[in-house]
PDB file of C-alpha atoms and ligand atoms in Angstrom:
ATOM      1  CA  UNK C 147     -15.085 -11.907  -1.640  1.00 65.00           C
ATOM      2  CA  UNK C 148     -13.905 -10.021  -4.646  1.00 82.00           C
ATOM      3  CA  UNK C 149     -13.271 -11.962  -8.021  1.00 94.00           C
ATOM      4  CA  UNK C 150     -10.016  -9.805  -7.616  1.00 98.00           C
ATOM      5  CA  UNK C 151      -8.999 -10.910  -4.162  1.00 98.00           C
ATOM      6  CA  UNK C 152      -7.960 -14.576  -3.348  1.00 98.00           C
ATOM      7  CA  UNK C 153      -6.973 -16.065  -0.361  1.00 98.00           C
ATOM      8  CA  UNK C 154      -5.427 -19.082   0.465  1.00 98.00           C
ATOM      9  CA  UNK C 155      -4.302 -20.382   3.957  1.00 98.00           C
ATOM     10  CA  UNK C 156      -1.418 -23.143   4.121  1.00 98.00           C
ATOM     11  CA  UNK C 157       0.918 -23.940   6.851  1.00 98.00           C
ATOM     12  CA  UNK C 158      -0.959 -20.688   9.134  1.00 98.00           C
ATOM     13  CA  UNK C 159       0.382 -18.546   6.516  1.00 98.00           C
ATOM     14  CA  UNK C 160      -2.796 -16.238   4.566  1.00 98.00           C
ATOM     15  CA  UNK C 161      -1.492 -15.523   1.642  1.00 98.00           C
ATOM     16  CA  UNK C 162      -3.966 -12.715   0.373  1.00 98.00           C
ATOM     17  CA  UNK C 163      -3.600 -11.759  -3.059  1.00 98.00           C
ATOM     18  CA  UNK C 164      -4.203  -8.756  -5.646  1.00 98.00           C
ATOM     19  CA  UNK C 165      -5.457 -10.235  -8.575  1.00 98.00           C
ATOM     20  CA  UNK C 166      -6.457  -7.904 -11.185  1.00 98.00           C
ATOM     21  CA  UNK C 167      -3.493  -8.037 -13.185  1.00 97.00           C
ATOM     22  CA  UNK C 168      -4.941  -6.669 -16.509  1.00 97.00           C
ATOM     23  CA  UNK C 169      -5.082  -3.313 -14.932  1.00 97.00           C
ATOM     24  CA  UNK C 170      -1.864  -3.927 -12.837  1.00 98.00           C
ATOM     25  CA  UNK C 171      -3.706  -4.821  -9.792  1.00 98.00           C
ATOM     26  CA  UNK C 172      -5.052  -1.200  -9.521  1.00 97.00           C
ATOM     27  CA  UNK C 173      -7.491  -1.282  -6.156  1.00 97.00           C
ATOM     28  CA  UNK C 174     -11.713  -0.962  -6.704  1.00 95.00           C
ATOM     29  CA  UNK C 175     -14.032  -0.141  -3.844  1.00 93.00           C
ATOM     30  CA  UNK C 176     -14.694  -4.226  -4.167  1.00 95.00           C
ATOM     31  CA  UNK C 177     -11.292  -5.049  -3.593  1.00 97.00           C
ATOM     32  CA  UNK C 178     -10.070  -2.949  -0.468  1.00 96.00           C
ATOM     33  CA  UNK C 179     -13.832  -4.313   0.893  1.00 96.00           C
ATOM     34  CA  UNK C 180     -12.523  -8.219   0.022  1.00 98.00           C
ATOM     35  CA  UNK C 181      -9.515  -7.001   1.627  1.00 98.00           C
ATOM     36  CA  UNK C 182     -10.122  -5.460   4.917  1.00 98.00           C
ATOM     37  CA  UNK C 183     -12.379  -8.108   5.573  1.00 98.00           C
ATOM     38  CA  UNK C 184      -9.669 -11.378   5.141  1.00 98.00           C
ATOM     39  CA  UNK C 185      -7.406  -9.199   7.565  1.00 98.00           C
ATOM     40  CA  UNK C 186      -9.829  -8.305   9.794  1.00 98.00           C
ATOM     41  CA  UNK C 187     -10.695 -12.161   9.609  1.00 98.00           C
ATOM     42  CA  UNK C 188      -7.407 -13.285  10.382  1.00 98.00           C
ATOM     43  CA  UNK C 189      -6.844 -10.882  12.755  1.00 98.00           C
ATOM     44  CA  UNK C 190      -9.057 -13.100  14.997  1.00 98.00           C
ATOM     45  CA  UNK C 191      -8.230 -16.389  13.324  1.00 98.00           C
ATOM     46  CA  UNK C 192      -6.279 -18.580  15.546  1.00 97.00           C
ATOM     47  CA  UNK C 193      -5.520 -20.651  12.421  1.00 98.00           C
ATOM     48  CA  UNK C 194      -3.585 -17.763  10.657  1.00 98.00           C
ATOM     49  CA  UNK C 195      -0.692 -16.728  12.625  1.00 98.00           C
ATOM     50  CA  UNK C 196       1.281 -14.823   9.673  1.00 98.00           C
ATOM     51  CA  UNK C 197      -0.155 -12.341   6.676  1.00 99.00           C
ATOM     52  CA  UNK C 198       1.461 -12.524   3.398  1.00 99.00           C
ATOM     53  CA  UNK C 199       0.378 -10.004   0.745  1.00 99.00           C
ATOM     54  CA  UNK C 200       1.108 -10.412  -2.918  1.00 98.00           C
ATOM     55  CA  UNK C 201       0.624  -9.751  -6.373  1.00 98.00           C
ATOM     56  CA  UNK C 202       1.118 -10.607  -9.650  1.00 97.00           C
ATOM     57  CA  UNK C 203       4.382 -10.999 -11.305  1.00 96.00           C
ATOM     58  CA  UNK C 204       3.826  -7.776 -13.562  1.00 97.00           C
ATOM     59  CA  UNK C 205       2.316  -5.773 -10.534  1.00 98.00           C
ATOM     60  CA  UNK C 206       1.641  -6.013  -6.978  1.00 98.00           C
ATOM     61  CA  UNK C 207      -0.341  -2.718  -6.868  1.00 98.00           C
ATOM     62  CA  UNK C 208      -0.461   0.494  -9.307  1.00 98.00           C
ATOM     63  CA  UNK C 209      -2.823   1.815  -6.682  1.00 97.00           C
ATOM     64  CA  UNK C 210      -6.044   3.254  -6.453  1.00 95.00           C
ATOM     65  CA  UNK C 211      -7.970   2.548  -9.661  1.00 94.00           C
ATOM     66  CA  UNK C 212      -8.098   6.280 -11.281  1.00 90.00           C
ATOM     67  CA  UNK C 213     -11.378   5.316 -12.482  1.00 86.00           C
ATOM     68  CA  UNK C 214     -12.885   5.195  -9.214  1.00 84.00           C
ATOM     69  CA  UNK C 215     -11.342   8.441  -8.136  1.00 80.00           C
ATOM     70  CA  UNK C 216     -13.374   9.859 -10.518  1.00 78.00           C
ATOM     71  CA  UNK C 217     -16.607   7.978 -10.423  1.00 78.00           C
ATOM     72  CA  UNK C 218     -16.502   6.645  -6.946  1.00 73.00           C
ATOM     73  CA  UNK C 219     -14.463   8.347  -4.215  1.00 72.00           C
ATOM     74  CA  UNK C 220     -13.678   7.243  -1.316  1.00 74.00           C
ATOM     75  CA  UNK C 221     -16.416   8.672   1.204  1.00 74.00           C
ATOM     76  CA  UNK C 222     -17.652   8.524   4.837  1.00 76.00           C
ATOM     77  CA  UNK C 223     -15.513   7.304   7.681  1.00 76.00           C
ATOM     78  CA  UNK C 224     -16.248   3.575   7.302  1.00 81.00           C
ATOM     79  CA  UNK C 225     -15.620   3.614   3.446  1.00 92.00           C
ATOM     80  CA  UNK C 226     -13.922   0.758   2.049  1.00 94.00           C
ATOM     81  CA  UNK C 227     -10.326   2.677   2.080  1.00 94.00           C
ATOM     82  CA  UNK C 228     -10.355   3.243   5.307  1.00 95.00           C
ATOM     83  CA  UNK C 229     -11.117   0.374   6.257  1.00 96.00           C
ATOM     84  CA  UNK C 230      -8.930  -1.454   4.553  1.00 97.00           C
ATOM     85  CA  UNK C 231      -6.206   1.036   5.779  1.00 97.00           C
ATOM     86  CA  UNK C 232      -6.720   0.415   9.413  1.00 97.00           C
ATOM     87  CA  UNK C 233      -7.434  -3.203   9.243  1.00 98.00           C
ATOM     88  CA  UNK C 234      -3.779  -3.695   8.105  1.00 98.00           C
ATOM     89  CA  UNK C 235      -2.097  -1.075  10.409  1.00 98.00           C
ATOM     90  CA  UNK C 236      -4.316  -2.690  13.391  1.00 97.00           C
ATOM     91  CA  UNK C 237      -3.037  -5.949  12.324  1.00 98.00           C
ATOM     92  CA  UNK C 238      -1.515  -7.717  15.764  1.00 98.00           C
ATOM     93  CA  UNK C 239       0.562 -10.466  13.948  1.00 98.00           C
ATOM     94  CA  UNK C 240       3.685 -10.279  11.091  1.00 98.00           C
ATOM     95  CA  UNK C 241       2.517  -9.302   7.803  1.00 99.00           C
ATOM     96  CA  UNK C 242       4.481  -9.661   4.890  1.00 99.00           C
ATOM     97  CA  UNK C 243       4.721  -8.048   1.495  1.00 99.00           C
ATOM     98  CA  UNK C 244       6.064  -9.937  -1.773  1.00 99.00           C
ATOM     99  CA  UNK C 245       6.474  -6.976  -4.265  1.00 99.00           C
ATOM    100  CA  UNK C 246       7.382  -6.985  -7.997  1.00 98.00           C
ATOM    101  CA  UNK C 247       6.313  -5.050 -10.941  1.00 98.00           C
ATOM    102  CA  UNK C 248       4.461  -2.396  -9.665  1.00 98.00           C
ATOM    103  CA  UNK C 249       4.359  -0.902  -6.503  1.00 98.00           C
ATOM    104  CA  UNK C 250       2.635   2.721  -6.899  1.00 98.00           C
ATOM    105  CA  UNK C 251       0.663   5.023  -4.484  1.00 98.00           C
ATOM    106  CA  UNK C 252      -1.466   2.677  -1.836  1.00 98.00           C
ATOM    107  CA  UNK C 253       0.678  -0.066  -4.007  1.00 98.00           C
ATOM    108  CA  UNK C 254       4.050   1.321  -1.684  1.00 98.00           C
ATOM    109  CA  UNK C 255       2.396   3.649   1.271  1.00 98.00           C
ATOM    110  CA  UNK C 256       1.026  -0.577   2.183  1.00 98.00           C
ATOM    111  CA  UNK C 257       4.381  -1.191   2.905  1.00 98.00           C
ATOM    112  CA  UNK C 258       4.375   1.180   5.580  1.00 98.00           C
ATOM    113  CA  UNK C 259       2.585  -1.336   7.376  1.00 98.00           C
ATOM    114  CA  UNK C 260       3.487  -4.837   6.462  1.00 98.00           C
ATOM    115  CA  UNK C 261       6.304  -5.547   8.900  1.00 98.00           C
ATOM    116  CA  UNK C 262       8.694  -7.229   5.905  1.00 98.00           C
ATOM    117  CA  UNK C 263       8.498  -6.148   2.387  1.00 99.00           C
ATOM    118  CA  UNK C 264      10.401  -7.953  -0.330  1.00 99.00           C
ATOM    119  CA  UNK C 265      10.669  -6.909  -3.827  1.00 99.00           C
ATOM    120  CA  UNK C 266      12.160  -7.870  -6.814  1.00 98.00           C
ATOM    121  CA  UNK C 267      15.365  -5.936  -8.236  1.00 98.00           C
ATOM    122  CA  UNK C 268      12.917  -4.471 -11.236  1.00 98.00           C
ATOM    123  CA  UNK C 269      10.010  -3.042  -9.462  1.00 98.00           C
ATOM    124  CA  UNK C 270       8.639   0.406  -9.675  1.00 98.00           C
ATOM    125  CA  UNK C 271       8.159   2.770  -6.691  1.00 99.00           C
ATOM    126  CA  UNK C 272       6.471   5.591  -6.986  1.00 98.00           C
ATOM    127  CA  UNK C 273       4.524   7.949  -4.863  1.00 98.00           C
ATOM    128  CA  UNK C 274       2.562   9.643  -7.223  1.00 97.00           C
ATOM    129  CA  UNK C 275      -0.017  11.506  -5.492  1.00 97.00           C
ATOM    130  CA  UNK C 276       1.221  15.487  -5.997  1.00 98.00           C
ATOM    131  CA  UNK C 277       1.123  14.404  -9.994  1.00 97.00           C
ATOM    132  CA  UNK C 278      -2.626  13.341  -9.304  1.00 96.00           C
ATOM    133  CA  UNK C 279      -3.238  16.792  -7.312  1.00 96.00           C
ATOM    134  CA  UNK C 280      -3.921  15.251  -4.613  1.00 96.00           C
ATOM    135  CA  UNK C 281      -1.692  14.394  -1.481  1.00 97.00           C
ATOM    136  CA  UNK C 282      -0.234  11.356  -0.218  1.00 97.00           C
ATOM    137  CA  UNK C 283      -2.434   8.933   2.032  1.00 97.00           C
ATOM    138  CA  UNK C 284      -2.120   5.976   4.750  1.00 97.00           C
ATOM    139  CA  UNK C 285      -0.428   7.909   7.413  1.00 98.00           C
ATOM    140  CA  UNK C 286       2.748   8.341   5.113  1.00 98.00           C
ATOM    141  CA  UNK C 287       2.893  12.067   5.570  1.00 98.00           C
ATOM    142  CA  UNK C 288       4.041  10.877   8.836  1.00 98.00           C
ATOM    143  CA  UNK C 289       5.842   7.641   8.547  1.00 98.00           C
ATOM    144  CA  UNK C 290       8.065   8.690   5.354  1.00 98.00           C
ATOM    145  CA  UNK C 291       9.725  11.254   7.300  1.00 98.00           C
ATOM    146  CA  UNK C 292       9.917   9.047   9.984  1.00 97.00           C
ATOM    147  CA  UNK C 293      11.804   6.470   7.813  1.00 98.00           C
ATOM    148  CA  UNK C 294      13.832   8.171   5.641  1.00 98.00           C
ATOM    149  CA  UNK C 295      13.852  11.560   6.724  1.00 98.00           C
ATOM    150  CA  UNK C 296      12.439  14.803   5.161  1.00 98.00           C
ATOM    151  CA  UNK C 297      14.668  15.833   2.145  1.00 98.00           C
ATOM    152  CA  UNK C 298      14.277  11.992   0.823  1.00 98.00           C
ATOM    153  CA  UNK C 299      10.647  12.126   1.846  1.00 98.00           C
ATOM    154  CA  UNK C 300       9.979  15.590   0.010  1.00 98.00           C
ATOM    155  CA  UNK C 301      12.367  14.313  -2.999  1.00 98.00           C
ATOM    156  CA  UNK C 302       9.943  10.856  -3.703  1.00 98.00           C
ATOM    157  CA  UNK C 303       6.527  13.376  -2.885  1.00 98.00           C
ATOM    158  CA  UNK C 304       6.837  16.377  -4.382  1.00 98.00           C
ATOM    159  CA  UNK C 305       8.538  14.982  -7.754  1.00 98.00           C
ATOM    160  CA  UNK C 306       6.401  11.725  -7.330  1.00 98.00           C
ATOM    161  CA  UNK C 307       8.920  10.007  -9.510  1.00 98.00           C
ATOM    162  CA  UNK C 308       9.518   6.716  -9.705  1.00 98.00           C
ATOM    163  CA  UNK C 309      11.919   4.984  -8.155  1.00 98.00           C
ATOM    164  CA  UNK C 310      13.970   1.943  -8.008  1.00 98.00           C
ATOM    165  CA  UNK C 311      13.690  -1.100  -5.272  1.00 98.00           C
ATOM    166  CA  UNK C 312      17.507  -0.686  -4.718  1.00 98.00           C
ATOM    167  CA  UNK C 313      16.519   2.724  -3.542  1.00 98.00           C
ATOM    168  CA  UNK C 314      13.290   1.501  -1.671  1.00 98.00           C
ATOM    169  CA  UNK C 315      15.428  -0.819   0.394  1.00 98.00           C
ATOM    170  CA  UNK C 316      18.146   2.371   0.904  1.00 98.00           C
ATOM    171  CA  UNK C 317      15.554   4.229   2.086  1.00 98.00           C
ATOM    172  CA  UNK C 318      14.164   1.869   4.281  1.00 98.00           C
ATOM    173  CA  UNK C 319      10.673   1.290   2.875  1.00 98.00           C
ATOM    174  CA  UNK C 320      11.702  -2.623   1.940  1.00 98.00           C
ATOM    175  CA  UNK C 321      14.016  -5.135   3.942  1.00 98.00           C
ATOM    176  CA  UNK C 322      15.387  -6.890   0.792  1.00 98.00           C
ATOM    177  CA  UNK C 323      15.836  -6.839  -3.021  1.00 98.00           C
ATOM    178  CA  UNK C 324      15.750 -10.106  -4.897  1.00 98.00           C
ATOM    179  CA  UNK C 325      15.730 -11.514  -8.030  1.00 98.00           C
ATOM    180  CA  UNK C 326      12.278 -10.522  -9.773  1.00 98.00           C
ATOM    181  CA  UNK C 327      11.611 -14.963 -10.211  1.00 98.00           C
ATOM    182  CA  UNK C 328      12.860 -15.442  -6.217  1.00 98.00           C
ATOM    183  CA  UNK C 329      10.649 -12.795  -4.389  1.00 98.00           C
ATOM    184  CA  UNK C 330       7.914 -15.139  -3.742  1.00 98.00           C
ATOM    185  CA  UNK C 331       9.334 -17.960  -2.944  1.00 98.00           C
ATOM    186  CA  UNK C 332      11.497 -16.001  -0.388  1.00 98.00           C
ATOM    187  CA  UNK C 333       8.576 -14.303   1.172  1.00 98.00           C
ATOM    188  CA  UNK C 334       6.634 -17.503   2.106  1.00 98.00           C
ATOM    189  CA  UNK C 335      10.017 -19.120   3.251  1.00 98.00           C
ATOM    190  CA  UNK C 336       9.936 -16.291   5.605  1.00 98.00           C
ATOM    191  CA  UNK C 337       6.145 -16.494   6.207  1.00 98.00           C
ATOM    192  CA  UNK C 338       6.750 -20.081   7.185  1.00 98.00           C
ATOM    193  CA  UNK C 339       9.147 -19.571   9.533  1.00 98.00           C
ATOM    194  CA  UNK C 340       7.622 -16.893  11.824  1.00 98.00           C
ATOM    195  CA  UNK C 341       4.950 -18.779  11.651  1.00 98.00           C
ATOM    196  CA  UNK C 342       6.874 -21.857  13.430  1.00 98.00           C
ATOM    197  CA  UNK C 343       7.937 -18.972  16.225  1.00 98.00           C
ATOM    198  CA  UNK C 344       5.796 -18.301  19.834  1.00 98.00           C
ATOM    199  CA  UNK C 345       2.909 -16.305  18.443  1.00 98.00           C
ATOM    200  CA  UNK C 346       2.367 -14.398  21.565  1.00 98.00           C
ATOM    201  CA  UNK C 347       5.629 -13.196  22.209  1.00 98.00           C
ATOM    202  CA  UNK C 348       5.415 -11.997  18.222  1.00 98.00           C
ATOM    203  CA  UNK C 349       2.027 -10.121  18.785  1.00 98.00           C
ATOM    204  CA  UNK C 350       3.674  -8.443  22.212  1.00 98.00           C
ATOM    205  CA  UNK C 351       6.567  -7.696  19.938  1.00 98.00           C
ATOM    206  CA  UNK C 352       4.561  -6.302  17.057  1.00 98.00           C
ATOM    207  CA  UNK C 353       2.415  -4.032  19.399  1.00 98.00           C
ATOM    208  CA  UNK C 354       5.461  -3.328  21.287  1.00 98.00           C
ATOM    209  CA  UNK C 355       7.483  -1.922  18.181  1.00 97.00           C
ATOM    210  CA  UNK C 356       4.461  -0.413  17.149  1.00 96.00           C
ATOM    211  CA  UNK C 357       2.939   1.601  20.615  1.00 95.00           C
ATOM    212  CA  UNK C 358       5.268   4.454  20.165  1.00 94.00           C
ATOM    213  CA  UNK C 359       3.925   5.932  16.831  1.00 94.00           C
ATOM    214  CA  UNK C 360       0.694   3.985  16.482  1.00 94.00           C
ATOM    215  CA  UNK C 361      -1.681   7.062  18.217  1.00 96.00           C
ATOM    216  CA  UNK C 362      -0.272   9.133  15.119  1.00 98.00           C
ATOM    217  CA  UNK C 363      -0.568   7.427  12.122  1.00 98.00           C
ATOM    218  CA  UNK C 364      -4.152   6.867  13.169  1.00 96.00           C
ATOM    219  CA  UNK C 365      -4.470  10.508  13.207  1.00 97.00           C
ATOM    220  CA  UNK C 366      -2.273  10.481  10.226  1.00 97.00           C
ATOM    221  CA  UNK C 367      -4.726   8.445   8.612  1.00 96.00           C
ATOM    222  CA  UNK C 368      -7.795  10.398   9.138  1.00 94.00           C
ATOM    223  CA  UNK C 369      -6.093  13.670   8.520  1.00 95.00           C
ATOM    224  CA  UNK C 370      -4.625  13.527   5.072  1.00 96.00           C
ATOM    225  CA  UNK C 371      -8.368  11.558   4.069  1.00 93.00           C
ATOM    226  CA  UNK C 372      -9.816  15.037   5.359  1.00 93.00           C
ATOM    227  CA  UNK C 373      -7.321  16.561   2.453  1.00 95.00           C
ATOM    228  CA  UNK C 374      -6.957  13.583   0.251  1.00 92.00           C
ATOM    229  CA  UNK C 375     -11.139  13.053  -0.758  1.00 90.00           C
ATOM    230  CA  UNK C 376     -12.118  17.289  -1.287  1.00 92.00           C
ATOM    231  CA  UNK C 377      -8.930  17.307  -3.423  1.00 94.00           C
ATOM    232  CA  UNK C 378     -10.266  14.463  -6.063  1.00 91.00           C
ATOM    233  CA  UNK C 379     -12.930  16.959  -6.530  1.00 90.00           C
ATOM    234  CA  UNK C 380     -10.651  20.243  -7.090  1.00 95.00           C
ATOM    235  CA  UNK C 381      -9.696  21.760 -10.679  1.00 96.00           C
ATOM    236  CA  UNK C 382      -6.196  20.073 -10.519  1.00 97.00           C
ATOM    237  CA  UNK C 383      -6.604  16.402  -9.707  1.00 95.00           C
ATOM    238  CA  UNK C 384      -9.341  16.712 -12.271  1.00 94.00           C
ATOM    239  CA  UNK C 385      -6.773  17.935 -15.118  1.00 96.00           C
ATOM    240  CA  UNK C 386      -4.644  15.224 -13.909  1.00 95.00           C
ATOM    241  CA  UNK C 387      -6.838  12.074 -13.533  1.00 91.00           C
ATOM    242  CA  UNK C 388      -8.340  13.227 -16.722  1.00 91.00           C
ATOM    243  CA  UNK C 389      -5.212  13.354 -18.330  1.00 94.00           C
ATOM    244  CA  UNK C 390      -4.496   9.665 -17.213  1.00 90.00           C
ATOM    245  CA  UNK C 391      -7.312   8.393 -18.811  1.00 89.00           C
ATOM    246  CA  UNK C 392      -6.986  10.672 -22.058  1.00 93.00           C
ATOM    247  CA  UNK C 393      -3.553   9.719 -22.121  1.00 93.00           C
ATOM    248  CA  UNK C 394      -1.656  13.084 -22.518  1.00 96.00           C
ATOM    249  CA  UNK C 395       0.257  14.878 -20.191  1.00 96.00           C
ATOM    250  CA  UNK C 396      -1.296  17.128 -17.410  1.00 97.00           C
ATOM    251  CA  UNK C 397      -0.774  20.661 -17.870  1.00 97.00           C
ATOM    252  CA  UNK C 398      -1.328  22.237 -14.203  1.00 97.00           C
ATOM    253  CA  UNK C 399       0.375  26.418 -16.142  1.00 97.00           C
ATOM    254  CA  UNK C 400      -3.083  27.900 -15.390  1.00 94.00           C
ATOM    255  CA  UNK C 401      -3.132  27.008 -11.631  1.00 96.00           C
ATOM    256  CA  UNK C 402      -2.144  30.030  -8.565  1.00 93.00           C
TER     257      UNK C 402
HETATM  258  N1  LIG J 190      -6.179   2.835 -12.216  1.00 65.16           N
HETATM  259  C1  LIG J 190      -6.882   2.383 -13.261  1.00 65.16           C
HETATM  260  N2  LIG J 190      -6.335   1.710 -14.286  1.00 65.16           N
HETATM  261  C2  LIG J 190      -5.015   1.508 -14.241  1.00 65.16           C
HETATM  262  C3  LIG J 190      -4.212   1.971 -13.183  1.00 65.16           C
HETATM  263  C4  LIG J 190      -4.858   2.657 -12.134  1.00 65.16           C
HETATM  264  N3  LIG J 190      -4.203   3.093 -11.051  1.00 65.16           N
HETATM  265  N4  LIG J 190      -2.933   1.625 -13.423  1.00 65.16           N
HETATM  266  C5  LIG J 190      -2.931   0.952 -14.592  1.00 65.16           C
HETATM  267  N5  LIG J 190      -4.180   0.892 -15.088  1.00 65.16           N
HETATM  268  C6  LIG J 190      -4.630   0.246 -16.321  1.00 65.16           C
HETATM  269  C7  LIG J 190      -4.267   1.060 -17.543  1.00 65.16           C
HETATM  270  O1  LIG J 190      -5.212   2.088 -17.751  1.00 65.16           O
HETATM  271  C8  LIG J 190      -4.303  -0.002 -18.616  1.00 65.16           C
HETATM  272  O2  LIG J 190      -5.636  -0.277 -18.924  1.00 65.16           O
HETATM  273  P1  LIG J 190      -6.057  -0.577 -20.472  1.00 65.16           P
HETATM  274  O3  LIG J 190      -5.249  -1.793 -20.846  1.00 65.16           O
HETATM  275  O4  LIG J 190      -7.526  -0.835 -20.370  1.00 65.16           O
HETATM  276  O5  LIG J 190      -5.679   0.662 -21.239  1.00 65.16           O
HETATM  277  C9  LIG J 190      -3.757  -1.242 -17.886  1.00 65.16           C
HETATM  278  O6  LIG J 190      -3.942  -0.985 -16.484  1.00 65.16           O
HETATM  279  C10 LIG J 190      -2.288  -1.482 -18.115  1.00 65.16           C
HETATM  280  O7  LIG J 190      -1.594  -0.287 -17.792  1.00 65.16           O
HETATM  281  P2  LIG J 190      -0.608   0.450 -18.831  1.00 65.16           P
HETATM  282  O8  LIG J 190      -0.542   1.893 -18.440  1.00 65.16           O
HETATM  283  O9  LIG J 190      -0.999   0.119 -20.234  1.00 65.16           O
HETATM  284  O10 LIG J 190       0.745  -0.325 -18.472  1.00 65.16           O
HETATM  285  P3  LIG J 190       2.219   0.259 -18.421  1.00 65.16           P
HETATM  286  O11 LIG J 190       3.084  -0.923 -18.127  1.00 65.16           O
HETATM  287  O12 LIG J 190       2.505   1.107 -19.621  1.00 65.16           O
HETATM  288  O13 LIG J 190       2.223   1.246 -17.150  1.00 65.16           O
HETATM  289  C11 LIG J 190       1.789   1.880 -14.878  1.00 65.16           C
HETATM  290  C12 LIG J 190       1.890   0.727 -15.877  1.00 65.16           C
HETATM  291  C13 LIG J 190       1.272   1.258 -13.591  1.00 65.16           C
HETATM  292  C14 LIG J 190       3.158   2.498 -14.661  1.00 65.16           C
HETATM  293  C15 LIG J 190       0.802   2.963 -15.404  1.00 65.16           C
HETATM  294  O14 LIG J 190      -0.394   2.311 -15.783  1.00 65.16           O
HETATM  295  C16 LIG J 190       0.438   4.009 -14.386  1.00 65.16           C
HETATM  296  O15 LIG J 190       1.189   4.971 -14.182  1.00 65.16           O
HETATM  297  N6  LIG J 190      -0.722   3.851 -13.731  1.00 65.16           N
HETATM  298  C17 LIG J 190      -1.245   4.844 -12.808  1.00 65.16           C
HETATM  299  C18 LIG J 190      -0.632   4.706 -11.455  1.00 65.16           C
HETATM  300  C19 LIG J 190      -1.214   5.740 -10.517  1.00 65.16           C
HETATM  301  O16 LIG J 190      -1.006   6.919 -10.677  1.00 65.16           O
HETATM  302  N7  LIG J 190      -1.983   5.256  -9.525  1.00 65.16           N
HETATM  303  C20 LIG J 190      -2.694   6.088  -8.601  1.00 65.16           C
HETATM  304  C21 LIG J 190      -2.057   6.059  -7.296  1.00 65.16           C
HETATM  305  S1  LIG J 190      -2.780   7.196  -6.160  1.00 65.16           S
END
């Protein structure tokens, strides 16, 4: 287990968290590994019968760590990203998100595939990925559209702006907005009470609601990683990651 991963089970509720708050819970190799292996874990758990994913009051994920795009990309189809992708969206019972601070890049396109997502009133969305010169990931190419539709979907991807919670729960990405102090609390309150309801009729449910699109974001998945992991290593994600950790602003003028 990652020092950056804990996990605590209580009342069949796993509550896994992101704990790297110094660097706003932005992911490492280590920590999707930590990850995918709880969910997988609880996946077959009898014990666990509800996921709960949170963060830390000033973040619950800025995303990839930009510091491992550079040094340590995600390669191979059984890299840690991956994995930690399909774990969650293979996930047969309710997972929940508790959201507040941050919510950027793998950070939002998670909530895609929690089944609840709270946040608090002052987090920051933001899919950020055209900035980075590089495209967006975890089967949201697919599932933003879906959601929201295409102009809203091009709007939050090709501007990669952030953008409020109040918007995020518009645009269907969240279920709720709460007061930054209450998001928590609320989320395990929910947690706790699908966990007191007939597990098997939520799995059937949950695959149920899920069957219609799941083939595709699968695909989705492996697709945009066949765009996503060449483009770390192309002349514009490199003026943009390396503007990150110069901190200046990109300047993509020379690029046809
Ligand atoms: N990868 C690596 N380090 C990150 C990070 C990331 N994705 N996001 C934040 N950090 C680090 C910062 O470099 C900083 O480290 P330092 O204290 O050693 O300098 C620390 O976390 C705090 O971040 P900082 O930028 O000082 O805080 P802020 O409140 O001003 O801004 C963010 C927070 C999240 C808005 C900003 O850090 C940011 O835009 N991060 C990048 C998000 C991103 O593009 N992620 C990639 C998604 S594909």
């Amino acid at each position: 287990m990652s020092e950056h991963i804990k996990t605590e089970l209580d009342q069949r509720v796993l509550t896994l968290r992101l704990n790297r708050p110094d660097k706003k819970n932005a992911l490492t190799l280590a920590m999707y590994s930590a990850s995918a292996a709880a969910i997988e874990d609880a996946a077959n758990n009898a014990d666990v019968r509800v996921l709960l994913i949170a963060g830390a009051p000033t973040a619950f994920s800025a995303g990839n760590d930009i510091e491992g795009f550079l040094n340590m990309p995600p390669l191979g189809d059984d890299n840690p990203v991956l994995r930690f992708m399909r774990a969650l969206a293979l996930f047969p019972k309710p997972a929940i998100a508790a959201v507040n601070g941050v919510a950027i890049g793998i950070g939002s396109t998670m909530l895609l595939h929690t089944d609840l997502a709270y946040a608090g009133v002052s987090t920051r969305f933001q899919f950020p990925f055209v900035n980075l010169g590089i495209c967006p990931e975890y089967a949201s190419t697919y599932l933003l559209p879906r959601i929201m539709g295409h102009a809203r979907a091009a709007e939050l991807t090709y501007f990669g702006e952030p953008f409020t919670a109040k918007t995020a729960q518009e645009y269907g990405l969240i279920n709720a907005v709460l007061p930054d102090a209450d998001v928590e609390a609320h989320a395990v309150e929910r947690a706790r009470k699908l966990a007191t309801q007939p597990p098997n009729a939520l799995r059937v449910t949950k695959k149920l609601l899920k069957r219609w699109g799941h083939a595709t974001v699968l695909e989705a998945i492996e697709l945009e990683a066949e765009h996503f992991v060449p483009m770390l290593k192309e002349a514009e994600s490199a003026e943009a990651l390396g503007a990150f950790m110069q901190k200046r602003k990109p300047d993509f003028s020379k690029f046809k």
